[in-house]
Short mmCIF file of C-alpha atoms and ligand atoms in Angstrom, two decimals:
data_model
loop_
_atom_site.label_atom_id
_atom_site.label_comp_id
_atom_site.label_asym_id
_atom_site.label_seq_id
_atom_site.Cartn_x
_atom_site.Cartn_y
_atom_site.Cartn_z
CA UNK J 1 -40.67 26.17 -87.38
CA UNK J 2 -43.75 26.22 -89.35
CA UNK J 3 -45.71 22.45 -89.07
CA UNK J 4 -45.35 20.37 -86.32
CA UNK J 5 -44.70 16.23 -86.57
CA UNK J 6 -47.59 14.44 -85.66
CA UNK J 7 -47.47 11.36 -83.42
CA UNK J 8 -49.64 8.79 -84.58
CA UNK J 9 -52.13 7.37 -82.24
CA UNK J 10 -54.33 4.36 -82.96
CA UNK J 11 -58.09 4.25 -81.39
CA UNK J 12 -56.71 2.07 -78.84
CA UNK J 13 -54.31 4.19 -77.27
CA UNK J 14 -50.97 2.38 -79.17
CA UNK J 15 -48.43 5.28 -79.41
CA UNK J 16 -46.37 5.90 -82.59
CA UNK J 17 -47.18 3.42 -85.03
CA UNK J 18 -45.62 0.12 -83.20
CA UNK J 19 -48.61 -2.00 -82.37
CA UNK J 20 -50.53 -1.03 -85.52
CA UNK J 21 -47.81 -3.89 -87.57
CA UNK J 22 -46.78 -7.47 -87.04
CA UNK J 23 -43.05 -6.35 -86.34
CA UNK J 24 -40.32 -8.91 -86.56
CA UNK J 25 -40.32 -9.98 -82.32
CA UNK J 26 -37.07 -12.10 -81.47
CA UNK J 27 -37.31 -15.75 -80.64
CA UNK J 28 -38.31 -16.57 -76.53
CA UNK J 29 -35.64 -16.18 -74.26
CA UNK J 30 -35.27 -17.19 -70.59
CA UNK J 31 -35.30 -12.98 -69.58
CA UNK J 32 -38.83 -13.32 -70.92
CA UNK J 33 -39.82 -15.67 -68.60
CA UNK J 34 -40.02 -15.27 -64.83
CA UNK J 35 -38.96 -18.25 -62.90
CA UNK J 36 -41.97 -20.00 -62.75
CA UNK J 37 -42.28 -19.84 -66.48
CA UNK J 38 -38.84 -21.20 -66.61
CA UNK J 39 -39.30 -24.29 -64.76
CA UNK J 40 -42.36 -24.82 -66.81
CA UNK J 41 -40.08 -24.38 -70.02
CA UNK J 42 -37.83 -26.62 -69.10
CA UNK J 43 -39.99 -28.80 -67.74
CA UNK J 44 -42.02 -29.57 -71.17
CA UNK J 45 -38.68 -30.01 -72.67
CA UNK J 46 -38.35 -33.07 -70.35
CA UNK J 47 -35.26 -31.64 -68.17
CA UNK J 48 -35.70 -31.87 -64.10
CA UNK J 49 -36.83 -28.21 -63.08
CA UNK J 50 -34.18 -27.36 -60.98
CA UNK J 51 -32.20 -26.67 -64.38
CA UNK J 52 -34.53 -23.65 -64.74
CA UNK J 53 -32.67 -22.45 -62.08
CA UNK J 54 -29.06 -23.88 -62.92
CA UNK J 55 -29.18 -21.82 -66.15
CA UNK J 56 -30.84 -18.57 -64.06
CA UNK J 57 -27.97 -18.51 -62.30
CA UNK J 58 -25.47 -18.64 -65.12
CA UNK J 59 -27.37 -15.97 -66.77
CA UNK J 60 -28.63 -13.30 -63.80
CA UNK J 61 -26.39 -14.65 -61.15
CA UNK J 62 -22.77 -14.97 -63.04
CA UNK J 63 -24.17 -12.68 -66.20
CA UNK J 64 -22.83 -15.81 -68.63
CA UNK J 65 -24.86 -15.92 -71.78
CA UNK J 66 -22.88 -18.13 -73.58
CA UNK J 67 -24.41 -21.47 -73.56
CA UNK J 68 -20.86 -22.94 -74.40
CA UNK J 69 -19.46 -21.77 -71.10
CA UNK J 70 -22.47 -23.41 -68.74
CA UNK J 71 -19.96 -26.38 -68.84
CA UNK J 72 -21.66 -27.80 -65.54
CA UNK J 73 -24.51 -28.56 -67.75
CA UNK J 74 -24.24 -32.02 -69.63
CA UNK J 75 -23.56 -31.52 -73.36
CA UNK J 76 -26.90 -32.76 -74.99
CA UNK J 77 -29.37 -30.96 -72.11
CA UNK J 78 -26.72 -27.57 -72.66
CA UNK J 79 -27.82 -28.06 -76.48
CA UNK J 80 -31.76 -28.53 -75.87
CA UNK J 81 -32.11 -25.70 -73.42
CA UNK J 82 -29.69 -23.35 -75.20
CA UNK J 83 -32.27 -23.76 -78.04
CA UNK J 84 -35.57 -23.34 -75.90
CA UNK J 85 -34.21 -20.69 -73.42
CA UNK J 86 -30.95 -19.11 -74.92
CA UNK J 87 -31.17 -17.73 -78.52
CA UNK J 88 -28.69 -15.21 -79.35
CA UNK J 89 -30.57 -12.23 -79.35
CA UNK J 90 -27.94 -9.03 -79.29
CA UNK J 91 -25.04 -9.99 -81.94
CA UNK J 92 -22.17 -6.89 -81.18
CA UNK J 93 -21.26 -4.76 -84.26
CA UNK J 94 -19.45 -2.31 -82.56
CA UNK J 95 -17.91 -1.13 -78.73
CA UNK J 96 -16.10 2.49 -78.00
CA UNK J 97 -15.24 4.11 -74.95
CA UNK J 98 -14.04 7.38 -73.88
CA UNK J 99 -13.41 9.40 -70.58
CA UNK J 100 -10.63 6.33 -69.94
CA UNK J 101 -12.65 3.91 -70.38
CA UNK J 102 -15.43 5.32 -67.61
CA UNK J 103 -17.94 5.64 -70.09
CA UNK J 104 -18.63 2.63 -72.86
CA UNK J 105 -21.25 2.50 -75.72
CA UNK J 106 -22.28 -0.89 -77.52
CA UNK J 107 -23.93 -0.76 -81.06
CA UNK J 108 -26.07 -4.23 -81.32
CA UNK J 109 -27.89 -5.69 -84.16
CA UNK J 110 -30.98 -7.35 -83.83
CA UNK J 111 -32.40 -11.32 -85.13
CA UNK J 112 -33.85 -8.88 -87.84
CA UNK J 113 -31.10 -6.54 -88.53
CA UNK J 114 -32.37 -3.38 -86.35
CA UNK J 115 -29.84 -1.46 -84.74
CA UNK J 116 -29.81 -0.68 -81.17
CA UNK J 117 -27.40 1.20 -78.55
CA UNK J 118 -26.37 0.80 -74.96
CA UNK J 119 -24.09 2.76 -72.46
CA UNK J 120 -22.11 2.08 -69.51
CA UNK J 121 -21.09 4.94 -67.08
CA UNK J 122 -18.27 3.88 -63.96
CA UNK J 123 -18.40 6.68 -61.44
CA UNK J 124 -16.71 6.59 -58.36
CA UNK J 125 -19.48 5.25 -56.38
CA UNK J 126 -21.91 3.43 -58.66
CA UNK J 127 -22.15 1.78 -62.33
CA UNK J 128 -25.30 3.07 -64.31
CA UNK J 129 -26.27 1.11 -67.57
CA UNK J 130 -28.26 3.16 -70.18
CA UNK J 131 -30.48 1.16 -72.00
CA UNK J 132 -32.68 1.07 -74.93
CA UNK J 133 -36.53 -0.24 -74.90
CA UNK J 134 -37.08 0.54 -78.37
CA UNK J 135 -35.65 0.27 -82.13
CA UNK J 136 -35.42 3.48 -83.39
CA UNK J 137 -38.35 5.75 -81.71
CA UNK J 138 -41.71 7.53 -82.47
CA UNK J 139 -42.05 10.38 -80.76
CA UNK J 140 -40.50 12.53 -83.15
CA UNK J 141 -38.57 15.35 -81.12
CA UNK J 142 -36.66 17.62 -83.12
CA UNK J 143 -33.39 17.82 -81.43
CA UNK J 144 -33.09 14.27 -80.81
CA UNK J 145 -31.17 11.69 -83.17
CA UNK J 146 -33.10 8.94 -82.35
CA UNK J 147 -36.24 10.70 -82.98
CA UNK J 148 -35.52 11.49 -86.27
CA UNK J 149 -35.15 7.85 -87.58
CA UNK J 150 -38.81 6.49 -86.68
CA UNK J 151 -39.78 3.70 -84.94
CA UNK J 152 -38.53 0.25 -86.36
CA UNK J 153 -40.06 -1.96 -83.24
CA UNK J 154 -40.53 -2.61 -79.93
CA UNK J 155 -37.60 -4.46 -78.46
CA UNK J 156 -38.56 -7.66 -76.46
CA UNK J 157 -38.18 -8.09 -72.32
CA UNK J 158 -35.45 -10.24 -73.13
CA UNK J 159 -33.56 -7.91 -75.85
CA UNK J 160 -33.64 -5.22 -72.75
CA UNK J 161 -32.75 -7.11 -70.35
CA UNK J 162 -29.65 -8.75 -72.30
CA UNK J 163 -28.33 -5.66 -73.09
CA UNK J 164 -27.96 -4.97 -68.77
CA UNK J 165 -27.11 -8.18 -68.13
CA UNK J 166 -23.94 -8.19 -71.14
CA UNK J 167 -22.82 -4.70 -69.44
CA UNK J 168 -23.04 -5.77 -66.07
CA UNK J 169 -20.47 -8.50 -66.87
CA UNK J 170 -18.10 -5.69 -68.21
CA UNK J 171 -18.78 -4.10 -65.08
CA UNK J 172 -17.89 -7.32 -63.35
CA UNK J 173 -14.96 -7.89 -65.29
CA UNK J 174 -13.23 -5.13 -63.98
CA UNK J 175 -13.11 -3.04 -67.11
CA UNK J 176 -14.44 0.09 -65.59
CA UNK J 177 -11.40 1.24 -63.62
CA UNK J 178 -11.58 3.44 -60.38
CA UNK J 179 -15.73 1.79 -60.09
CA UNK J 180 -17.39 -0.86 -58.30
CA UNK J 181 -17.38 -4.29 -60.45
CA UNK J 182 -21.21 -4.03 -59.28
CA UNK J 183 -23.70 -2.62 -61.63
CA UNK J 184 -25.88 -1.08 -59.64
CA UNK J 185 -28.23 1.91 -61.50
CA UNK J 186 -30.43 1.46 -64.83
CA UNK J 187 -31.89 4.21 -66.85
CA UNK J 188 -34.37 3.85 -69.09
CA UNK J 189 -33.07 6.37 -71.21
CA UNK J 190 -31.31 4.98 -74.70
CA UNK J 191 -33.32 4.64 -77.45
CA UNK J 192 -37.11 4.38 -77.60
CA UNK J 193 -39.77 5.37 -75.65
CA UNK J 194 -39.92 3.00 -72.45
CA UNK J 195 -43.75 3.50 -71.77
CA UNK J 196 -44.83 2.91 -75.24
CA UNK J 197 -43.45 -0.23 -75.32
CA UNK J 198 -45.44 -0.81 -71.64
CA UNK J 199 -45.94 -4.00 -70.68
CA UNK J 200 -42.31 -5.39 -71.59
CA UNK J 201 -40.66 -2.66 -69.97
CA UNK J 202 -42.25 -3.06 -67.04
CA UNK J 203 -41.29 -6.53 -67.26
CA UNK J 204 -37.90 -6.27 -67.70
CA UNK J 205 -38.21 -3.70 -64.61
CA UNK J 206 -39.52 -6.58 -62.46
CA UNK J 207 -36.50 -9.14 -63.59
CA UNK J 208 -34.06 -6.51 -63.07
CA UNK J 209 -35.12 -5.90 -59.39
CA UNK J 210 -35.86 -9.89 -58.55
CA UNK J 211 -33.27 -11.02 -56.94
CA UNK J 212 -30.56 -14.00 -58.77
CA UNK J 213 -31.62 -16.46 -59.61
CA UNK J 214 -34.71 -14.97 -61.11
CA UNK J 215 -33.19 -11.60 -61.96
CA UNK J 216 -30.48 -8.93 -61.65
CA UNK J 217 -30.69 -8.14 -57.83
CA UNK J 218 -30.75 -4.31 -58.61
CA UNK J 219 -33.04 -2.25 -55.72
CA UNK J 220 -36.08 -0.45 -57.46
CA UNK J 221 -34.82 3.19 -56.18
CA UNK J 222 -31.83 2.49 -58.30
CA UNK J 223 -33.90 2.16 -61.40
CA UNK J 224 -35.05 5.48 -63.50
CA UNK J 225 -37.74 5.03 -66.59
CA UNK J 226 -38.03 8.13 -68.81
CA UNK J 227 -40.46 9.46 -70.62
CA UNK J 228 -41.83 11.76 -72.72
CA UNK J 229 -44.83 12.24 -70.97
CA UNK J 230 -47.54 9.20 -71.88
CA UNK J 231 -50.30 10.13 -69.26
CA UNK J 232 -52.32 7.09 -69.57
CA UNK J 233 -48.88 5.12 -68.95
CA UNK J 234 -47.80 7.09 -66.47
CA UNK J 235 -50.83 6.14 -64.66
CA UNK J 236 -50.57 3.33 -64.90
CA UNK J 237 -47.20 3.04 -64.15
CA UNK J 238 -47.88 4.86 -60.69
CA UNK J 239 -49.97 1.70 -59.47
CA UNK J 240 -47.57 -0.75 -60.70
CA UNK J 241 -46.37 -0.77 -56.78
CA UNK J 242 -42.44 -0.30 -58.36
CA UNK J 243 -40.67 2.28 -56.49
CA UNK J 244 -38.73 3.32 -59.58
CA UNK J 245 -37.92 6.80 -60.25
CA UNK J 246 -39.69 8.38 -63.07
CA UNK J 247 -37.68 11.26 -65.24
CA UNK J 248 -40.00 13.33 -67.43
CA UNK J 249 -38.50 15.23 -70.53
CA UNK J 250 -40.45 18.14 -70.17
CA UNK J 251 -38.08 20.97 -72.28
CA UNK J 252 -40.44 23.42 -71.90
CA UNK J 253 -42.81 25.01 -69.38
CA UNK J 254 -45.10 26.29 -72.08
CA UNK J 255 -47.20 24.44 -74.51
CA UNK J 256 -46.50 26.45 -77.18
CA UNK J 257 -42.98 25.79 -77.10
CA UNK J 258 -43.51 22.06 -75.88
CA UNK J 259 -45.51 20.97 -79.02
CA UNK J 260 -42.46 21.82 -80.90
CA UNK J 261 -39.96 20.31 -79.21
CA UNK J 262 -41.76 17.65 -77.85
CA UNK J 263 -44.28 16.75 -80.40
CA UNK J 264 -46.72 14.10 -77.97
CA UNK J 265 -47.22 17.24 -75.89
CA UNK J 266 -50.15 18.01 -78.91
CA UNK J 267 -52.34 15.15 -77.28
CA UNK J 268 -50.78 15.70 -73.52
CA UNK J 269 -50.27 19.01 -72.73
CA UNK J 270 -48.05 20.20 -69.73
CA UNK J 271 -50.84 20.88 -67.16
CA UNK J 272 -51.84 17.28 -67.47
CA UNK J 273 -48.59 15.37 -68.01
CA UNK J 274 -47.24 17.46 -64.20
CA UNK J 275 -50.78 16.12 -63.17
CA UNK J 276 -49.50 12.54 -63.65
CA UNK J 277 -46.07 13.43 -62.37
CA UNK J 278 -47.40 14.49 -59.28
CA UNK J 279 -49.73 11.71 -58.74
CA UNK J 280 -47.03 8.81 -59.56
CA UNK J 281 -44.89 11.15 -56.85
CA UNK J 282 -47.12 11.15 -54.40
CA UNK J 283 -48.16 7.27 -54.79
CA UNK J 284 -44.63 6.10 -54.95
CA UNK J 285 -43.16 9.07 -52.64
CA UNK J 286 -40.55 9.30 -55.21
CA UNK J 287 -39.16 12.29 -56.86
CA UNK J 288 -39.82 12.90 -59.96
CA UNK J 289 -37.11 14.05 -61.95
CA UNK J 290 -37.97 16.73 -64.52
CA UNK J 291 -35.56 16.32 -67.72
CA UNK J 292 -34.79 19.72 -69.70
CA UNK J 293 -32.52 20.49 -72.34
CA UNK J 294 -31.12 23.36 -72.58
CA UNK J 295 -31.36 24.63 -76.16
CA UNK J 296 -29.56 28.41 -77.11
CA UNK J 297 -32.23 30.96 -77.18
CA UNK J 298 -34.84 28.42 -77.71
CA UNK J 299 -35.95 27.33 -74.55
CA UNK J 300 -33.50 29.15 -71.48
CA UNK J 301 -34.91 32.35 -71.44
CA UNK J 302 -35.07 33.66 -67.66
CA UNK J 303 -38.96 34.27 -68.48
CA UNK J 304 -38.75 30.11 -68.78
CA UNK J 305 -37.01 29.54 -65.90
CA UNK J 306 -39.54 31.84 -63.31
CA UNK J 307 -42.45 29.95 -65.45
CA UNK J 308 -40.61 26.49 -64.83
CA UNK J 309 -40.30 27.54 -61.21
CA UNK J 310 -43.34 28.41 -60.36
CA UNK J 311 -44.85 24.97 -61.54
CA UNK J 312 -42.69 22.83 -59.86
CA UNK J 313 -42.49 25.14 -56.47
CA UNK J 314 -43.25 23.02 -53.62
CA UNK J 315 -43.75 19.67 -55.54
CA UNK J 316 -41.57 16.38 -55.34
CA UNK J 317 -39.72 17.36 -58.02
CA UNK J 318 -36.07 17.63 -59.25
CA UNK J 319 -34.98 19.60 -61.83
CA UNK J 320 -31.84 17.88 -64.27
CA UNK J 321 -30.55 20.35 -66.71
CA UNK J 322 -29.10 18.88 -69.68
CA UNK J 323 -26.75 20.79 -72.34
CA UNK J 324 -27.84 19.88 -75.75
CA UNK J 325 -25.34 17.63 -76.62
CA UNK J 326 -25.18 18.14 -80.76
CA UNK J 327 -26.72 16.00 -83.26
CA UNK J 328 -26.27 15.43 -87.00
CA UNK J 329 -28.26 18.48 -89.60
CA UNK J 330 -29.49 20.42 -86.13
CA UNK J 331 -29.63 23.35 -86.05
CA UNK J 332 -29.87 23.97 -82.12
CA UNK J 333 -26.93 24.82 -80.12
CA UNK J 334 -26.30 24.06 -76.38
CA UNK J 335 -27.64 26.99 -74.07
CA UNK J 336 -24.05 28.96 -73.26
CA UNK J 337 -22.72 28.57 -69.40
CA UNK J 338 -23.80 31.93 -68.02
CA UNK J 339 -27.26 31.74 -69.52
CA UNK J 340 -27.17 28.03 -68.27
CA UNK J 341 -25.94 29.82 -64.79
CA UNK J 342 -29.04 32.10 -64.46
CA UNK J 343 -31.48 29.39 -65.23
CA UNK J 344 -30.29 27.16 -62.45
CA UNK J 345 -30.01 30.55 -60.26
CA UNK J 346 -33.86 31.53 -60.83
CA UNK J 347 -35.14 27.68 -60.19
CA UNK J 348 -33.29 27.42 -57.31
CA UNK J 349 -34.49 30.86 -56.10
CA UNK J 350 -37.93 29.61 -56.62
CA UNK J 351 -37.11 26.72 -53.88
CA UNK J 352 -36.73 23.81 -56.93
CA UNK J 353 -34.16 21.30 -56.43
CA UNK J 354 -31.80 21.67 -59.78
CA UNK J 355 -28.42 20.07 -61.13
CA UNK J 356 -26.90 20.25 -64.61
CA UNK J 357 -26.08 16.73 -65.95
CA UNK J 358 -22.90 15.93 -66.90
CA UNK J 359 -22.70 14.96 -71.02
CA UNK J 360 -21.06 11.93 -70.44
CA UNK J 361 -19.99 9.91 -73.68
CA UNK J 362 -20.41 13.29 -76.23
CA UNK J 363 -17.43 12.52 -77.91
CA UNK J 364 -18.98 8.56 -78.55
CA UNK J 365 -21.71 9.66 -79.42
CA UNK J 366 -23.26 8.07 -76.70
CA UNK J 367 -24.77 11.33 -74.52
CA UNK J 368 -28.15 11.63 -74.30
CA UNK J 369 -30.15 12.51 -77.58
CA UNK J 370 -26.98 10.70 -79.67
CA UNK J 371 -28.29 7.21 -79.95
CA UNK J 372 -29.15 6.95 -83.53
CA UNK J 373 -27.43 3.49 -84.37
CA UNK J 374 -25.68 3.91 -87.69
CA UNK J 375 -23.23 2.11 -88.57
CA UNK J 376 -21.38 4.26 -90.53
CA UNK J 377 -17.43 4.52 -89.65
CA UNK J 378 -15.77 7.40 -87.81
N1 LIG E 1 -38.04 8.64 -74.82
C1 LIG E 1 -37.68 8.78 -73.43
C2 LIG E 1 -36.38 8.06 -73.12
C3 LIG E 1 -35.16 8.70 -73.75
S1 LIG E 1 -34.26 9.48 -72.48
C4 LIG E 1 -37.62 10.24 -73.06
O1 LIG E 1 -37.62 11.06 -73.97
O2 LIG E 1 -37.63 10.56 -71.88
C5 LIG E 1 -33.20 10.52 -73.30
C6 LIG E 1 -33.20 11.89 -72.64
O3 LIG E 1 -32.29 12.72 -73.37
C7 LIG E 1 -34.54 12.55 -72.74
O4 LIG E 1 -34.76 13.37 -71.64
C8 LIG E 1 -34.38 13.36 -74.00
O5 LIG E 1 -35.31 14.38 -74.10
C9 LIG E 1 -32.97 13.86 -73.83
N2 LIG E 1 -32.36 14.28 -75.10
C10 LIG E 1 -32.71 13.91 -76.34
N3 LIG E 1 -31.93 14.51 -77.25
C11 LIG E 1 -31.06 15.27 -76.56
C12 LIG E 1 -29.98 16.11 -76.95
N4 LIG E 1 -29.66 16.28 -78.22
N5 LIG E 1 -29.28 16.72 -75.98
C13 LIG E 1 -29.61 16.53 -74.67
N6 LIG E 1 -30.60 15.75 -74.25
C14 LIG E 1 -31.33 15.12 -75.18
#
């Protein structure tokens, strides 16, 4: 590879382009609003405030979004608050599943026609969503679809938030057989760059951990934010007093290497972006999970692994391997099993905590890296 993608950063620290235009937000929604705010809301619009909470709990507590079905509501005050508090924000273009049903992806389309995914994974013992905090993305790395599209917008509290809240009622359902109806685990880790879009991320964080009527109920351990290494954010993040986990997609131990594949490593380069990892692990005392994908004879070499070892040797640190899952035009493959083998061999050897990830939702297009929102049939 001969130049490198730049990621644009404005004088005030706004990442990838999406605070330097007026982009097309989505009208208010109740998920913007803590409760508080709610009562207010519904308040000004002349309704008694306990209907703040009435329609909290049809939303976060019984994960109903359909105005229509909040039938204990009385037909003209379902109409008025619908319209202040309940806009249709996600309108479903497409749903697919695979591995039985276990695993479930839902393409969405915007109030302005952007495209965004989500996944649900049923395991035995928990129900993770996968969720996007961004249209498209801006951070540009190479072997990830939704990199290669650009950044349409940020997505709004709400727009996160509904996209949990509409899989945790297929969760509740029942539709996941052989898992708990309970969704219980959120990743920050569909499309878009959570800490870029900061301050509505970590709102939607807060609403997903408050419990019903105000939000989801979902413990803060059970919540992961990814990113691809936004130091400032990070930071920041660390004194949020959240006790979420943080994943960091590191993909390489070197810079040299890392400025390819991870093109914001040009402005944050690895020594610095473990710095904040370190410090957010030791404020929070929670692990920090290091993300790498492993990319044939581009990044697995056993010189990488000792290299990756010795940095993370006696840190709070876990190591999550990752194959490449494929993308459309690249031209990486995934790292094959026995190399894959040796690298987990020489981290562990090195005393560093290391699983591979499973690729859940490949064939949906739905594994990590896929998320590229086309809606182009299959
Ligand atoms: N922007 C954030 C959130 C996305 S998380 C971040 O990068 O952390 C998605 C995870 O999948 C990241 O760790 C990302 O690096 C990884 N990923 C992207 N493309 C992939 C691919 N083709 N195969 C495997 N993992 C991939």
């Amino acid at each position: 590879m001969t130049t490198l993608p730049m990621i644009p950063i404005s004088p005030d620290g706004t990442i990838g382009g999406a605070g330097s235009r007026r982009a097309a937000m989505p009208p208010r929604h109740l998920a913007d609003l803590d409760l508080a705010g709610r009562q207010a809301l519904v308040a000004e619009l002349g309704e008694p405030g306990f209907r703040a909470k009435q329609i909290s709990t049809h939303y976060f507590g019984r994960l109903v979004r359909d105005p229509a079905q909040m039938t204990d509501l009385p037909a003209a005050t379902r109409e008025r608050l619908a319209d202040a508090l309940l806009p249709r924000l996600l309108t479903p273009v497409r749903e697919m599943s695979c591995d039985d049903g276990a695993t479930r992806k839902a393409l969405w389309r915007l109030h302005d026609g952007s495209l965004v995914e989500s996944v649900l994974m049923g395991y035995q013992d928990r129900v993770t969503v996968c969720i996007s905090s961004q249209a498209g993305c801006g951070m540009a790395c190479p072997f990830c679809a939704t990199g290669q599209a650009g950044l349409t917008r940020n997505l709004s509290t709400a727009e996160i938030l509904d996209q949990a809240v509409y899989l945790a009622g297929v969760a509740a359902s029942g539709a996941v057989a052989g898992s708990p109806a309970r969704l219980s685990h959120v990743v920050f880790m569909g499309m878009g760059e959570p800490l870029a879009n900061y301050a509505r991320v970590v709102a939607a964080v807060r609403r997903l951990c408050a419990p019903a009527p105000e939000g989801l109920g979902l413990s803060q351990r059970h919540i992961t934010v990814s990113t691809v290494g936004l130091v400032p954010a990070m930071r920041r993040l660390a004194e949020e007093d959240l006790s979420v986990t943080l994943a960091l997609s590191l993909h390489a131990p070197d810079d040299e290497l890392r400025d390819e594949l991870v093109p914001v490593n040009q402005r944050w380069k690895v020594a610095e972006v473990l710095d904040a990892a370190w410090a957010y692990a030791s404020r929070t005392g929670r692990r920090v999970s290091i993300e790498y994908a492993m990319i044939r004879d581009v990044n697995d070499q056993p010189w990488r692994a000792d290299l990756l070892g010795r940095l993370l040797a006696g840190r709070l640190a876990h190591v999550n391997l990752i194959p490449l899952n494929p993308t459309p035009g690249s031209r990486w493959d995934a790292s094959p099993k026995p190399v894959e083998r040796e690298f987990v061999r020489r981290l562990r050897a090195a005393g560093v905590s290391t699983t591979v990830r499973d690729t859940r939702g490949q064939e949906i297009d739905g594994a990590c890296g896929q998320l590229a929102a086309t809606e182009v049939e299959r």
